[in-house]
XYZ file of C-alpha atoms in Angstrom:
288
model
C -4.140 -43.388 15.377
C -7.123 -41.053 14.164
C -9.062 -40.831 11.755
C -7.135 -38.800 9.352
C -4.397 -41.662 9.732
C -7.021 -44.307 7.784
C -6.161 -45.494 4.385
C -3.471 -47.241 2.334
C 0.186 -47.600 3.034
C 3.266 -49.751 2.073
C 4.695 -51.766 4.718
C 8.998 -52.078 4.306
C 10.622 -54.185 6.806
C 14.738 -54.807 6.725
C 17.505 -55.942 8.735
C 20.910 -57.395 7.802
C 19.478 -60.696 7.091
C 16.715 -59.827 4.178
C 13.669 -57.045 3.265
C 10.612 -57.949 2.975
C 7.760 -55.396 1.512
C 4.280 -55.761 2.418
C 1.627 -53.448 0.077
C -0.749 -52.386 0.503
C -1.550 -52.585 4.303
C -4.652 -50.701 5.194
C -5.914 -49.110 8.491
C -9.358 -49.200 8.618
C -10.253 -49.898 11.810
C -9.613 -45.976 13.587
C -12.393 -44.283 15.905
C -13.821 -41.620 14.053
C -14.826 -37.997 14.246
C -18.553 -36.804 14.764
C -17.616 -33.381 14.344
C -17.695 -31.880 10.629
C -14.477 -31.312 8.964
C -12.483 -28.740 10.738
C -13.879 -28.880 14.120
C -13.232 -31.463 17.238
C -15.122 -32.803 19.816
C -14.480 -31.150 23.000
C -15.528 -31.488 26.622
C -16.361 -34.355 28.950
C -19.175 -36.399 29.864
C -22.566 -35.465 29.032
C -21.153 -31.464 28.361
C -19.480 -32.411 24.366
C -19.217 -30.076 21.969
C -17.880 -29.307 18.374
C -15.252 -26.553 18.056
C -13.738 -25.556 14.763
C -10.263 -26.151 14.822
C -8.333 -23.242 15.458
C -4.355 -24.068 14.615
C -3.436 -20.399 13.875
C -4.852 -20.745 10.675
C -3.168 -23.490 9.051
C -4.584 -26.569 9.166
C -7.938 -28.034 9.499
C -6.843 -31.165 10.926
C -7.391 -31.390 14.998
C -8.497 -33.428 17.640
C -8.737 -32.826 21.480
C -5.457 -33.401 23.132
C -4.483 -35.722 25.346
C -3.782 -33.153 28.013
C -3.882 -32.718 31.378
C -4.655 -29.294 33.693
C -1.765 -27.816 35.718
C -1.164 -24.445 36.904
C 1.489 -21.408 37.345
C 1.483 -19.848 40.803
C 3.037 -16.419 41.621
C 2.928 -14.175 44.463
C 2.118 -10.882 43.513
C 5.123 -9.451 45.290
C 7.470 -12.075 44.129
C 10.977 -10.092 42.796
C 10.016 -11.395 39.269
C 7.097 -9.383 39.377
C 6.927 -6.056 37.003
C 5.166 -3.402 36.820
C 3.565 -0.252 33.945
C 1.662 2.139 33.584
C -0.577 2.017 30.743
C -2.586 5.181 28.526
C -5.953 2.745 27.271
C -4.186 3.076 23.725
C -0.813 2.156 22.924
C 1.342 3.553 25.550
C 2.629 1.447 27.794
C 5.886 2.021 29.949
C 7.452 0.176 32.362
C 7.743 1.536 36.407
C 11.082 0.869 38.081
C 10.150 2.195 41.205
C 6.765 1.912 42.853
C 7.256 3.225 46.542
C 7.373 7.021 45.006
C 4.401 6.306 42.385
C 1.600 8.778 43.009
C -1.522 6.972 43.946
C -3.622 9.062 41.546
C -1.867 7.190 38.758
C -2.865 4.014 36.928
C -0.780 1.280 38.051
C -0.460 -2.302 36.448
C 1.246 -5.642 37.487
C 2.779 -6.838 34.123
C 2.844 -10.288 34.632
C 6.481 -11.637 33.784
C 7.658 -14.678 31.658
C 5.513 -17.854 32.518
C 2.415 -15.739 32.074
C 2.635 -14.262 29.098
C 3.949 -15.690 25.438
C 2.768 -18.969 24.134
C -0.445 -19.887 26.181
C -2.663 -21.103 23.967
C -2.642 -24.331 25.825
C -4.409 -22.016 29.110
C -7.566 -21.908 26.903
C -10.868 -23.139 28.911
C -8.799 -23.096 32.071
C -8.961 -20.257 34.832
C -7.514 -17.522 36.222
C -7.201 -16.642 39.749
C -6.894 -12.882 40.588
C -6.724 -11.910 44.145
C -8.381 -9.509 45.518
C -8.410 -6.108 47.704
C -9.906 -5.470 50.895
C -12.602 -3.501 48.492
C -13.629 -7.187 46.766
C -13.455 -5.769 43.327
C -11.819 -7.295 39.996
C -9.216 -5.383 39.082
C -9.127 -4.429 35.290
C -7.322 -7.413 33.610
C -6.000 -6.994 29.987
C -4.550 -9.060 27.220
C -2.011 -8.040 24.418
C -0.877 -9.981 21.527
C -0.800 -10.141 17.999
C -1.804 -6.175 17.719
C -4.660 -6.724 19.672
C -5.789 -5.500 22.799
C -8.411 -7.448 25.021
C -10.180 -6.391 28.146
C -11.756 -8.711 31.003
C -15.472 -7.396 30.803
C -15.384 -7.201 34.650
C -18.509 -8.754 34.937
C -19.551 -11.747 37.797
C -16.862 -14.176 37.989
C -16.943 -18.093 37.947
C -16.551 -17.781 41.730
C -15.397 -15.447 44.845
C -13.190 -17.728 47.233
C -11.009 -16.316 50.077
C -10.631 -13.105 48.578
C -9.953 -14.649 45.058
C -11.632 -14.030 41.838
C -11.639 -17.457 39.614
C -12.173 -16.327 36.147
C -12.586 -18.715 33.451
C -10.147 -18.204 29.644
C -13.119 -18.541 27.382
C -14.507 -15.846 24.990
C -17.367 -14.964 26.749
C -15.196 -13.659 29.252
C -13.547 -11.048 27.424
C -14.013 -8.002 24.774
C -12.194 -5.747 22.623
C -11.355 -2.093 24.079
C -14.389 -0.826 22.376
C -16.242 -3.196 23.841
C -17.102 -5.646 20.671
C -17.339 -9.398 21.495
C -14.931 -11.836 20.157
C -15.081 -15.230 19.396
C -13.033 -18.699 20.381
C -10.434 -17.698 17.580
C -9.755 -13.922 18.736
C -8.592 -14.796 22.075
C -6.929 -18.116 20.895
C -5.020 -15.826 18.702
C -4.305 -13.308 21.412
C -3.075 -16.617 24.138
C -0.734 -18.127 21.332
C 1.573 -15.111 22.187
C 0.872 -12.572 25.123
C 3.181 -10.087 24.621
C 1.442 -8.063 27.890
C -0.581 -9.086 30.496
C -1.582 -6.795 32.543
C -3.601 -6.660 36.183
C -4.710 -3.426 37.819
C -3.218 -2.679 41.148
C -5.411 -0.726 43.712
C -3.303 1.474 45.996
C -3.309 0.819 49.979
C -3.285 3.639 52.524
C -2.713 6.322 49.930
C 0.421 4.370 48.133
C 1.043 1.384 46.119
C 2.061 -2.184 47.769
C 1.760 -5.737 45.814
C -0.561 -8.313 47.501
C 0.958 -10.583 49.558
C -1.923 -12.932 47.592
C -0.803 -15.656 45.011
C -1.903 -15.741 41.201
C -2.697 -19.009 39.761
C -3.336 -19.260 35.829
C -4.420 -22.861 34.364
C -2.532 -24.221 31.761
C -1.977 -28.026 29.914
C 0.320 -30.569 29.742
C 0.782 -34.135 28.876
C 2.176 -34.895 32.198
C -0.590 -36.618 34.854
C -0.653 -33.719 37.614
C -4.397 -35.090 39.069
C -5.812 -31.852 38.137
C -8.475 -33.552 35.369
C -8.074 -33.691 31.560
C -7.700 -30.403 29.750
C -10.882 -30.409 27.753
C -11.336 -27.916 25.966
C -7.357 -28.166 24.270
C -6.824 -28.837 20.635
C -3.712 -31.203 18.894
C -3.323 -29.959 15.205
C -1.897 -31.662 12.548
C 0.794 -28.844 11.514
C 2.374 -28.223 8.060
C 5.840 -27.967 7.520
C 7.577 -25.138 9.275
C 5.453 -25.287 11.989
C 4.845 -27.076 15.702
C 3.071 -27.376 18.956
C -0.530 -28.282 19.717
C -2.121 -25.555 17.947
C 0.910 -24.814 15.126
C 1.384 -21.683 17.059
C 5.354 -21.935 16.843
C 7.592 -22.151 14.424
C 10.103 -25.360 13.724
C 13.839 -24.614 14.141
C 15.057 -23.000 10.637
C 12.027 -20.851 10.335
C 10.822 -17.315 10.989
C 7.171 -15.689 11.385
C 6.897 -13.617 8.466
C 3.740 -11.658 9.173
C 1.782 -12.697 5.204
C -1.259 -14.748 5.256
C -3.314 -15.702 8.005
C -3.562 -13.435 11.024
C -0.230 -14.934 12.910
C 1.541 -14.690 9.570
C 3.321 -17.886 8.456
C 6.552 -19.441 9.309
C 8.573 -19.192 6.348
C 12.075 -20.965 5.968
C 15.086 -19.229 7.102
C 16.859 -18.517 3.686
C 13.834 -17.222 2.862
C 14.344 -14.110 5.309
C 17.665 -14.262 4.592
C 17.190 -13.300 1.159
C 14.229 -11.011 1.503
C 15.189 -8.840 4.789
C 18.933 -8.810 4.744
C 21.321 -6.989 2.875
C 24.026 -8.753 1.883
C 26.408 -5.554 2.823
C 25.046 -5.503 6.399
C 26.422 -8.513 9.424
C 23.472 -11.084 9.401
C 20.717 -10.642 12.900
C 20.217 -13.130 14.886
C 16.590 -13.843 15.064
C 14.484 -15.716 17.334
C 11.870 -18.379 17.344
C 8.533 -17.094 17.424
């Protein structure tokens, strides 16, 4: 129980034998919260610190989860793996073939399903980009949400065996402009990746994937030995909505895009009414 839990409550107890009702009952006795309202204390050890809730904009009831670090692996020329090209704007097209792609081109790995989508959980964890004979980090981008962040390719958290570990924390990346952002920008951005993108440097005068792997932290509630997961928020959600940072939305409801920056999660007959014609076969739509 937390702190939010204390207070009052009515106690009903049945079976086929008798009821008995017990009011009030009161929980009192709950650890509290040194953070103000709306944040949570985060970190371990002697390293704590207060972070305003984030919970897509929601709720201001959190707490640091109960979580635990594990990671996705991936080798970079794994069949999953895709490929783009991509302008610095908005266009971005998928390559089919990259043995014929001319080496004076811009060419991306687009990191497949696993990687991208709802990883909001990944937050405070790293990233681990290999690297070319040249030892420089490739440009590494974000997409979600309508927004479009860039690794600032400065030092990273360490160099080891030809791999760049890069920590997913704010001061890591900016906007294309080159603007910071804050904790809630790239939380925003990681609750649904809809590209993820990692430069690829050509090899004697053509393009080849690394034979490297790519690992990318992210959280779970399962014990994988890999130490807690920090820096990871549980929400209290509101109806309609679910996971740890009320980044999803509950079976019968749909994101409409009204309200906070990740729009809400409004019931289904509520889209029902609102964005389809009752002349026209009902779409299916998916959970976002």
């Amino acid at each position: 129980m937390r702190l939010i839990d204390a207070g009052n409550y009515s106690c009903h107890l049945s079976n086929p034998l008798g009821k008995i009702d017990v009011q009030p009952v009161t929980v009192a006795e709950v650890q509290g919260n040194p953070c103000p309202k709306g944040e949570f204390l985060a970190g371990e050890g002697t390293s704590k610190v207060c972070l305003k809730c984030f919970c897509s904009g929601v709720s201001e009831l959190c707490h640091k989860a109960d979580f635990y670090r594990w990671n996705y692996t991936m080798a970079m020329n794994d069949w999953k793996m895709r490929y783009a090209t991509w302008d610095g704007k908005a266009t971005l097209k998928t390559v089919e073939d990259i043995q014929n792609f001319s080496s004076n081109r811009s060419l991306y790995y687009s990191l497949p399903y696993r990687f991208i989508e709802h990883q909001s959980k990944s937050y405070g964890g790293y990233l681990q980009v290999p690297l070319e004979a040249d030892a420089e980090i490739p440009e590494i981008i974000l997409m979600g949400y309508n927004r479009t962040l860039r690794y600032r390719n400065s030092h990273p958290d360490e160099i080891l065996n030809r791999t760049a570990r890069i920590k997913l924390h704010e001061t890591n990346f900016v906007h294309l402009n080159g603007t910071e952002i804050d904790r809630i920008e790239l939380l925003i951005v990681l609750s649904y990746i809809d590209r993820f993108l990692i430069e690829m440097r050509p090899k004697r005068v053509r393009y080849m994937p690394s034979e490297q792997s790519i690992v990318m932290d992210t959280a779970s509630d399962y014990r994988r030995g890999m130490g807690s997961a920090a820096f990871v928020e549980e929400c209290r959600c509101p109806a309609g909505f679910r996971d740890s940072s009320c980044e999803r939305c509950d079976f019968g409801y749909n994101r409409a895009f009204v309200g906070p920056p990740m729009g809400l999660c409004m019931p289904w007959e509520w889209h029902r009414a609102r964005y389809v014609p009752t002349s026209t076969t009902p779409r299916a739509y998916h959970y976002v």
